[in-house]
Coordinates of N, CA and C in Angstrom, one line a residue:
M1 N -0.6 -15.6 31.5 CA -0.3 -16.0 30.1 C -0.7 -17.4 29.8
E2 N -1.3 -17.5 28.6 CA -1.7 -18.9 28.1 C -0.7 -19.4 27.2
T3 N -0.3 -20.7 27.4 CA 0.6 -21.3 26.5 C 0.1 -22.7 26.1
T4 N 0.1 -22.9 24.8 CA -0.4 -24.2 24.3 C 0.6 -24.8 23.3
A5 N 1.8 -24.3 23.3 CA 2.9 -24.9 22.5 C 4.1 -25.0 23.3
P6 N 5.0 -26.0 23.0 CA 6.2 -26.1 23.8 C 7.1 -25.0 23.5
A7 N 8.0 -24.7 24.5 CA 8.9 -23.5 24.4 C 9.9 -23.7 23.3
T8 N 10.4 -24.9 23.2 CA 11.4 -25.2 22.1 C 11.2 -26.7 21.7
S9 N 11.9 -27.0 20.6 CA 11.9 -28.4 20.2 C 12.8 -29.2 21.2
D10 N 12.4 -30.5 21.5 CA 13.2 -31.3 22.3 C 14.5 -31.6 21.8
A11 N 14.6 -31.7 20.4 CA 15.9 -32.1 19.8 C 16.8 -30.9 19.6
A12 N 16.3 -29.7 19.3 CA 17.1 -28.6 18.8 C 17.7 -27.8 20.0
P13 N 18.9 -27.4 19.9 CA 19.5 -26.6 21.0 C 18.8 -25.2 21.1
T14 N 18.8 -24.6 22.2 CA 18.3 -23.3 22.4 C 19.3 -22.3 21.8
I15 N 18.8 -21.4 20.9 CA 19.7 -20.4 20.3 C 19.5 -19.0 21.0
A16 N 18.3 -18.8 21.6 CA 18.1 -17.5 22.3 C 17.2 -17.8 23.6
R17 N 17.6 -17.2 24.7 CA 16.8 -17.3 25.9 C 16.7 -16.0 26.6
M18 N 15.5 -15.6 26.9 CA 15.3 -14.3 27.6 C 14.7 -14.8 29.0
Q19 N 15.2 -14.3 30.1 CA 14.8 -14.7 31.4 C 14.5 -13.4 32.2
G20 N 13.3 -13.2 32.6 CA 12.9 -12.1 33.5 C 13.3 -10.7 32.9
I21 N 13.2 -10.5 31.6 CA 13.6 -9.3 31.0 C 12.6 -8.2 31.2
N22 N 13.0 -7.1 31.8 CA 12.2 -5.9 32.0 C 13.0 -4.7 31.4
K23 N 12.2 -3.9 30.7 CA 12.8 -2.7 30.0 C 11.9 -1.5 30.2
W24 N 12.5 -0.4 30.5 CA 11.8 0.9 30.7 C 12.3 1.9 29.7
Y25 N 11.4 2.8 29.2 CA 11.8 4.0 28.6 C 11.4 5.1 29.6
G26 N 12.3 5.6 30.4 CA 11.9 6.5 31.4 C 11.0 5.8 32.4
T27 N 9.8 6.3 32.6 CA 8.8 5.7 33.4 C 7.9 4.7 32.7
Y28 N 8.1 4.6 31.4 CA 7.2 3.7 30.6 C 7.8 2.3 30.6
H29 N 7.0 1.3 31.1 CA 7.4 -0.1 31.2 C 7.2 -0.8 29.9
A30 N 8.2 -0.9 29.1 CA 8.0 -1.4 27.7 C 8.0 -2.9 27.6
L31 N 8.8 -3.6 28.4 CA 8.8 -5.0 28.4 C 8.6 -5.5 29.9
R32 N 7.7 -6.4 30.1 CA 7.4 -6.8 31.5 C 7.6 -8.3 31.7
D33 N 8.7 -8.7 32.4 CA 8.9 -10.0 32.8 C 8.9 -11.0 31.6
I34 N 9.7 -10.7 30.6 CA 9.7 -11.6 29.4 C 10.5 -12.8 29.7
D35 N 9.9 -14.0 29.5 CA 10.6 -15.3 29.5 C 10.3 -15.9 28.2
L36 N 11.3 -16.2 27.4 CA 11.1 -16.8 26.1 C 12.4 -17.6 25.7
Q37 N 12.1 -18.7 25.0 CA 13.2 -19.5 24.5 C 12.9 -19.7 23.0
V38 N 14.0 -19.7 22.2 CA 13.8 -20.0 20.7 C 14.9 -21.0 20.4
A39 N 14.4 -22.1 19.8 CA 15.3 -23.2 19.4 C 15.9 -23.0 18.0
S40 N 17.1 -23.6 17.8 CA 17.7 -23.5 16.5 C 16.8 -24.1 15.5
G41 N 16.6 -23.4 14.4 CA 15.8 -23.9 13.3 C 14.3 -23.5 13.5
E42 N 14.0 -22.8 14.6 CA 12.6 -22.5 14.8 C 12.2 -21.2 14.2
R43 N 10.9 -21.1 13.8 CA 10.4 -19.8 13.3 C 9.3 -19.3 14.3
V44 N 9.6 -18.2 14.9 CA 8.7 -17.6 15.9 C 8.1 -16.3 15.3
V45 N 6.8 -16.2 15.3 CA 6.2 -15.0 14.8 C 5.6 -14.3 16.0
I46 N 5.8 -13.0 16.1 CA 5.4 -12.2 17.2 C 4.4 -11.1 16.7
C47 N 3.2 -11.1 17.3 CA 2.2 -10.1 16.8 C 1.5 -9.5 18.0
G48 N 0.8 -8.4 17.7 CA 0.1 -7.7 18.8 C -0.2 -6.3 18.3
P49 N -1.0 -5.6 19.1 CA -1.4 -4.2 18.7 C -0.2 -3.3 18.7
S50 N -0.3 -2.1 18.1 CA 0.7 -1.1 18.1 C 1.1 -0.8 19.6
G51 N 2.4 -0.6 19.9 CA 2.8 -0.3 21.2 C 2.8 -1.4 22.2
S52 N 2.7 -2.6 21.7 CA 2.6 -3.8 22.6 C 4.0 -4.3 23.1
G53 N 5.0 -3.8 22.4 CA 6.4 -4.2 22.8 C 7.1 -5.2 21.8
K54 N 6.4 -5.5 20.7 CA 7.0 -6.4 19.7 C 8.3 -6.0 19.2
S55 N 8.4 -4.8 18.7 CA 9.7 -4.4 18.1 C 10.7 -4.2 19.2
T56 N 10.4 -3.8 20.4 CA 11.3 -3.6 21.5 C 11.9 -5.0 21.8
L57 N 11.0 -6.0 21.8 CA 11.5 -7.4 22.2 C 12.6 -7.8 21.2
V58 N 12.3 -7.7 19.9 CA 13.4 -8.3 19.0 C 14.6 -7.4 19.0
R59 N 14.4 -6.1 19.2 CA 15.6 -5.2 19.3 C 16.4 -5.4 20.5
T60 N 15.8 -6.0 21.5 CA 16.5 -6.4 22.8 C 17.3 -7.6 22.5
V61 N 16.8 -8.5 21.7 CA 17.5 -9.8 21.5 C 18.9 -9.6 20.9
N62 N 19.0 -8.5 20.0 CA 20.3 -8.3 19.5 C 21.0 -7.1 20.1
L63 N 20.5 -6.7 21.3 CA 21.1 -5.7 22.1 C 21.2 -4.3 21.5
I64 N 20.4 -4.1 20.4 CA 20.2 -2.7 20.0 C 19.5 -1.9 21.1
E65 N 18.6 -2.5 21.8 CA 18.0 -1.9 23.0 C 18.5 -2.6 24.3
P66 N 19.1 -1.8 25.2 CA 19.5 -2.4 26.5 C 18.2 -2.7 27.3
F67 N 18.4 -3.5 28.3 CA 17.3 -3.8 29.2 C 17.8 -3.6 30.7
Q68 N 16.9 -3.4 31.6 CA 17.3 -3.0 32.9 C 17.2 -4.1 34.0
Q69 N 16.5 -5.1 33.6 CA 16.4 -6.3 34.5 C 16.4 -7.6 33.7
G70 N 17.0 -8.6 34.2 CA 16.9 -9.9 33.6 C 18.2 -10.4 33.0
R71 N 18.1 -11.5 32.2 CA 19.3 -12.0 31.6 C 18.9 -12.5 30.2
L72 N 19.9 -12.3 29.3 CA 19.7 -12.7 27.9 C 20.9 -13.6 27.5
K73 N 20.6 -14.7 26.8 CA 21.6 -15.5 26.2 C 21.2 -15.8 24.8
V74 N 22.1 -15.3 23.8 CA 21.8 -15.4 22.4 C 23.0 -15.8 21.7
C75 N 22.9 -16.9 20.9 CA 24.0 -17.4 20.1 C 25.3 -17.5 20.9
G76 N 25.2 -17.9 22.1 CA 26.4 -18.2 23.0 C 26.8 -17.0 23.8
V77 N 26.3 -15.8 23.5 CA 26.6 -14.6 24.3 C 25.6 -14.5 25.4
D78 N 26.1 -14.5 26.7 CA 25.3 -14.5 27.9 C 25.6 -13.2 28.7
V79 N 24.5 -12.4 28.8 CA 24.7 -11.1 29.5 C 23.5 -10.8 30.4
G80 N 23.8 -10.2 31.5 CA 22.8 -9.7 32.4 C 22.6 -8.2 32.1
A81 N 21.6 -7.6 32.7 CA 21.3 -6.2 32.5 C 22.4 -5.2 32.7
D82 N 23.3 -5.6 33.6 CA 24.4 -4.7 33.9 C 25.7 -5.1 33.3
E83 N 25.6 -6.0 32.3 CA 26.8 -6.6 31.7 C 26.9 -6.3 30.2
I84 N 26.1 -5.4 29.7 CA 26.0 -5.1 28.3 C 27.1 -4.2 27.9
T85 N 28.1 -4.7 27.3 CA 29.3 -3.9 26.9 C 29.3 -3.8 25.3
R86 N 30.2 -2.9 24.9 CA 30.3 -2.7 23.4 C 30.8 -4.0 22.8
A87 N 31.7 -4.7 23.5 CA 32.2 -6.0 23.0 C 31.0 -7.0 22.9
A88 N 30.1 -7.1 23.8 CA 29.0 -8.0 23.8 C 28.1 -7.6 22.6
R89 N 27.8 -6.4 22.4 CA 27.0 -6.0 21.3 C 27.6 -6.4 20.0
R90 N 28.9 -6.1 19.9 CA 29.6 -6.5 18.6 C 29.6 -8.0 18.4
E91 N 29.7 -8.8 19.4 CA 29.7 -10.2 19.2 C 28.3 -10.7 18.8
V92 N 27.3 -10.1 19.4 CA 25.9 -10.5 19.1 C 25.6 -10.1 17.6
N93 N 26.1 -8.9 17.2 CA 25.8 -8.4 15.9 C 26.5 -9.3 14.8
R94 N 27.6 -10.0 15.2 CA 28.2 -10.9 14.3 C 27.4 -12.2 14.1
R95 N 26.6 -12.5 15.1 CA 25.9 -13.8 15.0 C 24.4 -13.7 14.8
V96 N 23.9 -12.5 14.9 CA 22.4 -12.3 14.7 C 22.2 -11.2 13.6
G97 N 21.4 -11.6 12.6 CA 21.1 -10.7 11.5 C 19.8 -9.9 11.9
M98 N 19.6 -8.8 11.2 CA 18.5 -7.9 11.5 C 18.0 -7.3 10.3
V99 N 16.7 -7.4 10.0 CA 16.0 -6.7 8.9 C 15.0 -5.8 9.5
F100 N 15.1 -4.5 9.1 CA 14.3 -3.5 9.7 C 13.1 -3.1 8.9
Q101 N 12.1 -2.4 9.4 CA 11.0 -1.9 8.7 C 11.5 -1.0 7.6
Q102 N 12.3 0.0 8.0 CA 13.0 0.8 7.0 C 14.2 0.1 6.6
F103 N 14.6 0.2 5.3 CA 15.6 -0.7 4.7 C 17.0 -0.4 5.3
N104 N 17.2 0.8 5.6 CA 18.5 1.2 6.2 C 19.7 0.8 5.3
L105 N 19.5 1.0 4.0 CA 20.6 0.8 3.1 C 21.4 2.2 3.0
F106 N 22.7 2.1 2.7 CA 23.5 3.3 2.5 C 23.2 3.8 1.1
P107 N 22.6 5.0 1.0 CA 22.2 5.5 -0.3 C 23.3 5.8 -1.3
H108 N 24.5 6.1 -0.8 CA 25.6 6.5 -1.6 C 26.5 5.3 -2.0
M109 N 26.0 4.1 -1.6 CA 26.8 2.9 -2.0 C 25.9 2.0 -2.9
T110 N 26.6 1.3 -3.8 CA 25.9 0.3 -4.6 C 25.3 -0.8 -3.8
V111 N 24.4 -1.6 -4.4 CA 23.9 -2.7 -3.8 C 25.0 -3.7 -3.3
L112 N 25.9 -4.0 -4.1 CA 27.0 -4.9 -3.7 C 27.8 -4.3 -2.6
R113 N 28.1 -3.1 -2.6 CA 28.9 -2.4 -1.5 C 28.1 -2.4 -0.2
N114 N 26.8 -2.2 -0.3 CA 25.9 -2.3 0.9 C 26.1 -3.7 1.6
L115 N 26.2 -4.7 0.8 CA 26.3 -6.1 1.3 C 27.7 -6.4 1.9
T116 N 28.7 -5.7 1.4 CA 30.1 -6.1 1.8 C 30.7 -5.3 2.9
V117 N 30.2 -4.0 3.0 CA 30.9 -3.1 4.0 C 30.7 -3.6 5.4
G118 N 29.6 -4.1 5.8 CA 29.4 -4.5 7.2 C 30.3 -5.7 7.6
P119 N 30.2 -6.8 6.8 CA 31.0 -8.0 7.2 C 32.5 -7.7 7.2
V120 N 33.0 -6.9 6.3 CA 34.4 -6.6 6.2 C 34.9 -5.9 7.4
W121 N 34.1 -4.9 7.8 CA 34.6 -4.0 9.0 C 34.1 -4.6 10.3
G122 N 32.9 -5.2 10.3 CA 32.4 -5.7 11.6 C 32.7 -7.1 12.0
S123 N 32.9 -8.0 11.0 CA 33.1 -9.4 11.3 C 34.5 -9.9 11.0
G124 N 35.3 -9.0 10.3 CA 36.6 -9.4 10.0 C 36.8 -10.5 9.0
I125 N 35.7 -10.6 8.2 CA 35.8 -11.6 7.0 C 36.6 -11.0 5.9
A126 N 37.4 -11.7 5.2 CA 38.2 -11.2 4.1 C 37.3 -10.7 3.0
R127 N 37.8 -9.6 2.4 CA 36.9 -8.9 1.4 C 36.5 -9.9 0.2
N128 N 37.5 -10.7 -0.3 CA 37.1 -11.6 -1.4 C 36.1 -12.6 -1.0
E129 N 36.2 -13.1 0.3 CA 35.2 -14.0 0.8 C 33.8 -13.4 0.9
V130 N 33.8 -12.1 1.4 CA 32.6 -11.4 1.6 C 31.9 -11.1 0.2
E131 N 32.7 -10.8 -0.8 CA 32.2 -10.5 -2.1 C 31.6 -11.8 -2.7
E132 N 32.2 -12.9 -2.4 CA 31.6 -14.2 -2.9 C 30.3 -14.5 -2.2
L133 N 30.2 -14.2 -0.9 CA 29.0 -14.3 -0.1 C 27.9 -13.4 -0.6
A134 N 28.3 -12.1 -0.9 CA 27.3 -11.1 -1.4 C 26.8 -11.6 -2.7
T135 N 27.6 -12.0 -3.6 CA 27.1 -12.5 -4.9 C 26.2 -13.7 -4.7
H136 N 26.5 -14.6 -3.9 CA 25.7 -15.8 -3.6 C 24.3 -15.3 -3.1
Y137 N 24.3 -14.4 -2.1 CA 23.0 -14.1 -1.5 C 22.2 -13.1 -2.4
L138 N 22.8 -12.3 -3.2 CA 22.1 -11.5 -4.2 C 21.4 -12.5 -5.2
E139 N 22.1 -13.5 -5.6 CA 21.5 -14.5 -6.5 C 20.4 -15.2 -5.8
R140 N 20.6 -15.4 -4.5 CA 19.6 -16.1 -3.7 C 18.3 -15.3 -3.6
V141 N 18.3 -14.0 -3.6 CA 17.1 -13.2 -3.5 C 16.7 -12.7 -4.9
G142 N 17.4 -13.1 -5.9 CA 17.0 -12.8 -7.3 C 17.4 -11.4 -7.7
L143 N 18.5 -10.9 -7.2 CA 18.8 -9.5 -7.5 C 20.3 -9.3 -8.0
M144 N 20.9 -10.3 -8.5 CA 22.3 -10.2 -8.9 C 22.4 -9.2 -10.0
D145 N 21.4 -9.1 -10.9 CA 21.4 -8.1 -12.0 C 21.3 -6.7 -11.5
Q146 N 21.1 -6.5 -10.2 CA 21.0 -5.1 -9.6 C 22.2 -4.7 -8.8
A147 N 23.2 -5.6 -8.9 CA 24.4 -5.4 -7.9 C 25.0 -4.1 -8.0
H148 N 25.1 -3.5 -9.2 CA 25.8 -2.2 -9.3 C 24.9 -1.0 -9.4
K149 N 23.7 -1.2 -9.1 CA 22.8 0.0 -8.9 C 22.8 0.5 -7.5
Y150 N 22.2 1.7 -7.3 CA 22.1 2.3 -6.0 C 20.7 2.1 -5.5
P151 N 20.5 2.2 -4.2 CA 19.2 1.9 -3.6 C 18.1 2.7 -4.2
A152 N 18.3 4.0 -4.5 CA 17.2 4.8 -5.1 C 16.7 4.3 -6.4
Q153 N 17.5 3.5 -7.1 CA 17.1 3.0 -8.4 C 16.3 1.7 -8.3
L154 N 16.1 1.2 -7.1 CA 15.3 0.0 -6.8 C 13.9 0.3 -6.3
S155 N 13.0 -0.7 -6.5 CA 11.7 -0.6 -5.8 C 11.9 -0.9 -4.3
G156 N 10.8 -0.6 -3.6 CA 10.9 -0.9 -2.1 C 11.0 -2.3 -1.9
G157 N 10.3 -3.2 -2.6 CA 10.5 -4.6 -2.4 C 11.9 -5.1 -2.7
Q158 N 12.5 -4.5 -3.8 CA 13.9 -4.9 -4.1 C 14.8 -4.4 -3.0
Q159 N 14.6 -3.2 -2.5 CA 15.5 -2.8 -1.4 C 15.4 -3.6 -0.2
Q160 N 14.2 -4.1 0.2 CA 14.1 -5.0 1.3 C 14.7 -6.3 1.1
R161 N 14.6 -6.8 -0.1 CA 15.3 -8.1 -0.4 C 16.8 -7.9 -0.4
V162 N 17.3 -6.7 -0.8 CA 18.8 -6.4 -0.6 C 19.1 -6.4 0.9
A163 N 18.2 -5.9 1.7 CA 18.5 -5.8 3.2 C 18.5 -7.2 3.8
I164 N 17.7 -8.1 3.2 CA 17.7 -9.5 3.7 C 19.0 -10.2 3.3
A165 N 19.4 -10.0 2.0 CA 20.7 -10.5 1.6 C 21.8 -10.0 2.4
R166 N 21.8 -8.7 2.8 CA 22.8 -8.1 3.6 C 22.9 -8.8 5.0
A167 N 21.7 -9.1 5.6 CA 21.7 -9.7 6.9 C 22.3 -11.1 6.7
L168 N 22.1 -11.8 5.6 CA 22.6 -13.2 5.4 C 24.1 -13.2 5.3
C169 N 24.7 -12.1 4.8 CA 26.1 -12.1 4.5 C 27.0 -12.3 5.7
T170 N 26.5 -12.1 6.9 CA 27.3 -12.3 8.1 C 27.2 -13.8 8.6
R171 N 26.5 -14.6 7.8 CA 26.2 -16.0 8.1 C 25.6 -16.1 9.5
P172 N 24.5 -15.4 9.8 CA 24.0 -15.4 11.1 C 23.3 -16.7 11.5
R173 N 23.3 -17.0 12.8 CA 22.6 -18.2 13.3 C 21.1 -17.9 13.6
L174 N 20.8 -16.6 13.7 CA 19.4 -16.1 13.9 C 19.2 -14.9 13.1
I175 N 18.0 -14.7 12.5 CA 17.7 -13.5 11.8 C 16.4 -12.9 12.5
L176 N 16.4 -11.6 12.8 CA 15.3 -10.9 13.4 C 14.7 -10.1 12.3
F177 N 13.4 -10.1 12.2 CA 12.6 -9.3 11.2 C 11.7 -8.4 11.9
D178 N 11.8 -7.1 11.8 CA 11.0 -6.2 12.5 C 10.0 -5.5 11.5
E179 N 8.8 -6.1 11.3 CA 7.8 -5.6 10.4 C 8.4 -5.3 9.0
P180 N 9.0 -6.3 8.4 CA 9.8 -6.0 7.2 C 8.9 -5.6 6.0
T181 N 7.6 -5.8 6.0 CA 6.8 -5.3 4.9 C 6.0 -4.1 5.2
A182 N 6.1 -3.5 6.4 CA 5.2 -2.4 6.8 C 5.4 -1.2 5.9
S183 N 6.6 -1.0 5.4 CA 6.8 0.2 4.6 C 6.6 0.0 3.1
L184 N 6.1 -1.1 2.7 CA 6.0 -1.5 1.3 C 4.6 -1.2 0.7
D185 N 4.6 -0.9 -0.5 CA 3.3 -0.8 -1.2 C 2.7 -2.3 -1.3
P186 N 1.4 -2.4 -1.3 CA 0.8 -3.8 -1.3 C 1.4 -4.7 -2.3
E187 N 1.6 -4.2 -3.5 CA 2.0 -5.1 -4.6 C 3.5 -5.6 -4.4
M188 N 4.2 -5.0 -3.5 CA 5.6 -5.4 -3.3 C 5.7 -6.3 -2.1
V189 N 4.7 -6.4 -1.3 CA 4.8 -7.2 -0.1 C 5.1 -8.7 -0.4
N190 N 4.4 -9.2 -1.4 CA 4.5 -10.7 -1.6 C 5.9 -11.1 -2.0
E191 N 6.7 -10.3 -2.8 CA 8.0 -10.7 -3.1 C 8.9 -10.8 -1.9
V192 N 8.7 -10.0 -0.9 CA 9.5 -10.1 0.3 C 9.1 -11.3 1.1
L193 N 7.8 -11.5 1.2 CA 7.3 -12.7 2.0 C 7.8 -14.0 1.4
Q194 N 7.8 -14.0 0.0 CA 8.2 -15.2 -0.6 C 9.7 -15.5 -0.3
T195 N 10.5 -14.5 -0.3 CA 11.9 -14.6 0.1 C 12.1 -15.2 1.5
M196 N 11.3 -14.6 2.4 CA 11.3 -15.1 3.8 C 10.8 -16.5 4.0
E197 N 9.8 -16.8 3.2 CA 9.3 -18.2 3.2 C 10.3 -19.2 2.8
S198 N 11.1 -18.8 1.8 CA 12.1 -19.7 1.3 C 13.2 -19.9 2.3
L199 N 13.5 -18.8 3.0 CA 14.5 -19.0 4.1 C 14.0 -19.9 5.2
A200 N 12.7 -19.8 5.5 CA 12.1 -20.6 6.5 C 12.2 -22.1 6.1
A201 N 11.9 -22.3 4.8 CA 11.9 -23.7 4.3 C 13.3 -24.3 4.4
E202 N 14.4 -23.5 4.3 CA 15.8 -23.9 4.4 C 16.2 -24.1 5.8
G203 N 15.4 -23.8 6.8 CA 15.7 -24.1 8.2 C 16.3 -22.9 9.0
M204 N 16.3 -21.7 8.4 CA 16.8 -20.6 9.1 C 16.1 -20.3 10.4
T205 N 16.8 -20.0 11.5 CA 16.1 -19.6 12.7 C 15.7 -18.2 12.6
M206 N 14.4 -17.9 12.8 CA 13.8 -16.6 12.6 C 12.9 -16.2 13.7
M207 N 13.0 -14.9 14.1 CA 12.0 -14.2 14.9 C 11.4 -13.1 14.1
I208 N 10.1 -13.1 13.9 CA 9.5 -12.2 13.0 C 8.4 -11.4 13.6
V209 N 8.5 -10.1 13.6 CA 7.3 -9.3 14.0 C 6.6 -8.9 12.7
T210 N 5.3 -9.2 12.6 CA 4.5 -8.9 11.4 C 3.1 -8.9 11.7
H211 N 2.3 -8.2 10.8 CA 0.9 -8.3 10.8 C 0.3 -9.1 9.6
E212 N 1.2 -9.7 8.9 CA 0.8 -10.6 7.8 C 0.4 -11.9 8.3
M213 N -0.9 -12.1 8.6 CA -1.3 -13.2 9.3 C -1.3 -14.5 8.5
G214 N -1.6 -14.4 7.2 CA -1.6 -15.5 6.3 C -0.2 -16.1 6.2
F215 N 0.8 -15.2 6.0 CA 2.2 -15.6 6.0 C 2.6 -16.3 7.4
A216 N 2.1 -15.7 8.5 CA 2.5 -16.2 9.8 C 1.9 -17.6 9.9
R217 N 0.7 -17.9 9.5 CA 0.2 -19.2 9.6 C 0.9 -20.2 8.8
R218 N 1.4 -19.8 7.6 CA 2.2 -20.7 6.8 C 3.6 -21.1 7.3
V219 N 4.2 -20.1 8.0 CA 5.6 -20.2 8.3 C 5.9 -20.5 9.7
A220 N 5.1 -20.0 10.6 CA 5.5 -20.1 12.1 C 5.4 -21.5 12.6
D221 N 6.4 -21.8 13.5 CA 6.3 -23.0 14.4 C 5.5 -22.6 15.6
R222 N 5.8 -21.4 16.1 CA 5.0 -20.8 17.2 C 4.6 -19.4 17.0
M223 N 3.4 -19.1 17.5 CA 2.9 -17.7 17.5 C 3.0 -17.1 18.9
I224 N 3.4 -15.9 19.0 CA 3.4 -15.2 20.3 C 2.5 -13.9 20.1
F225 N 1.6 -13.7 21.1 CA 0.8 -12.5 21.1 C 1.3 -11.7 22.3
M226 N 1.6 -10.4 22.0 CA 2.0 -9.5 23.0 C 1.0 -8.4 23.2
D227 N 0.9 -7.9 24.4 CA 0.0 -6.7 24.7 C 0.6 -6.0 25.9
Q228 N 0.7 -4.7 25.9 CA 1.2 -3.9 27.0 C 2.5 -4.4 27.6
G229 N 3.4 -4.8 26.7 CA 4.7 -5.2 27.1 C 4.8 -6.6 27.6
Q230 N 3.8 -7.4 27.6 CA 3.8 -8.7 28.1 C 3.5 -9.8 27.0
I231 N 4.0 -11.0 27.2 CA 3.6 -12.1 26.3 C 2.4 -12.6 26.9
M232 N 1.3 -12.5 26.2 CA 0.0 -12.9 26.7 C -0.4 -14.3 26.3
E233 N 0.1 -14.8 25.2 CA -0.3 -16.1 24.7 C 0.7 -16.7 23.8
V234 N 1.0 -17.9 23.9 CA 2.0 -18.6 23.0 C 1.3 -19.9 22.6
A235 N 1.3 -20.2 21.3 CA 0.6 -21.3 20.7 C 1.1 -21.7 19.4
S236 N 0.7 -22.9 19.0 CA 1.0 -23.3 17.6 C 0.1 -22.5 16.7
P237 N 0.4 -22.3 15.4 CA -0.4 -21.5 14.5 C -1.9 -22.0 14.5
N238 N -2.1 -23.3 14.5 CA -3.5 -23.7 14.4 C -4.3 -23.3 15.7
D239 N -3.7 -23.5 16.8 CA -4.4 -23.1 18.1 C -4.5 -21.6 18.2
F240 N -3.5 -20.9 17.7 CA -3.5 -19.5 17.8 C -4.6 -18.9 17.0
F241 N -4.8 -19.3 15.8 CA -5.8 -18.7 15.0 C -7.2 -19.4 15.2
D242 N -7.3 -20.7 15.4 CA -8.6 -21.4 15.5 C -9.1 -21.5 16.9
R243 N -8.2 -21.5 17.9 CA -8.7 -21.7 19.3 C -8.0 -20.7 20.2
P244 N -8.0 -19.4 20.0 CA -7.4 -18.4 20.9 C -8.1 -18.4 22.2
R245 N -7.3 -18.3 23.3 CA -7.8 -18.4 24.6 C -8.1 -17.1 25.3
S246 N -7.1 -16.1 25.1 CA -7.3 -14.9 25.8 C -8.3 -14.0 25.1
P247 N -9.1 -13.2 25.8 CA -10.0 -12.3 25.2 C -9.3 -11.2 24.4
R248 N -8.1 -10.8 24.8 CA -7.3 -9.8 24.1 C -6.9 -10.3 22.7
L249 N -6.5 -11.6 22.7 CA -6.1 -12.2 21.4 C -7.3 -12.3 20.5
K250 N -8.4 -12.7 21.0 CA -9.7 -12.9 20.2 C -10.0 -11.5 19.6
T251 N -9.9 -10.5 20.4 CA -10.2 -9.1 19.9 C -9.3 -8.7 18.8
F252 N -8.0 -9.0 19.0 CA -6.9 -8.6 18.0 C -7.2 -9.3 16.7
L253 N -7.4 -10.6 16.8 CA -7.6 -11.4 15.6 C -8.9 -11.0 14.8
G254 N -9.9 -10.7 15.6 CA -11.1 -10.2 15.0 C -10.9 -8.9 14.2
R255 N -10.0 -8.1 14.6 CA -9.7 -6.9 13.9 C -8.8 -7.1 12.7
V256 N -7.7 -7.8 12.9 CA -6.7 -7.9 11.8 C -7.1 -8.9 10.7
L257 N -7.9 -9.9 11.0 CA -8.4 -10.8 10.0 C -9.5 -10.4 9.2
T258 N -10.1 -9.2 9.6 CA -11.2 -8.7 8.8 C -10.8 -7.6 7.9
H259 N -9.5 -7.2 7.9 CA -9.0 -6.2 7.0 C -8.3 -6.8 5.8

């Protein structure tokens, strides 16, 4: 693996650390010896070809996906491969937000209810406090006027912005984004990216899987390139795009930057 950027900022504490993480789906080796640290306030963008392990990596960070070897410490929760309990998952979910490719909103609930149901039941936050947070974050993503509509009444871009607001309602220390614009029509992509850029500007710690390379160059502190379940290259955005070292990254960039 080629690395041209520091693992974390010298000043900021580490918010997530993966050490020797290996994961299999049956006989398929999905993650291979992953070692990665993310500092508080850092924006890390992960890219690579389909099937490279990007989504599996971020889903492992919040324990949606278990792993079979290695150790993970995220937002103060420290677990080994054989120590992943329901309590550990619950604690991680309270501290780590997640935005999926599919919006995963409850279709039978209003926008406001979608934002409040998780924190009330999962985080133990009082309902009135959650409703204040939900109102704040709906205003934050420009959708307060949609609070009493249902997901089917919103555009795809609006639904994804609701999903971002929902992730923020648990007041996470880290937000994971798993290809958040992949299901959107092209004209809706920019409104979601603008919301994410504003979060980055406010110092939110973010791990982002995306093929939006212009966005990545503007937002990322570090770029990570994955292939075949491995981290192949880690670099600053300028080095990543202008001075790629590995042949696999050069080939990948040659393909995605010409589309």
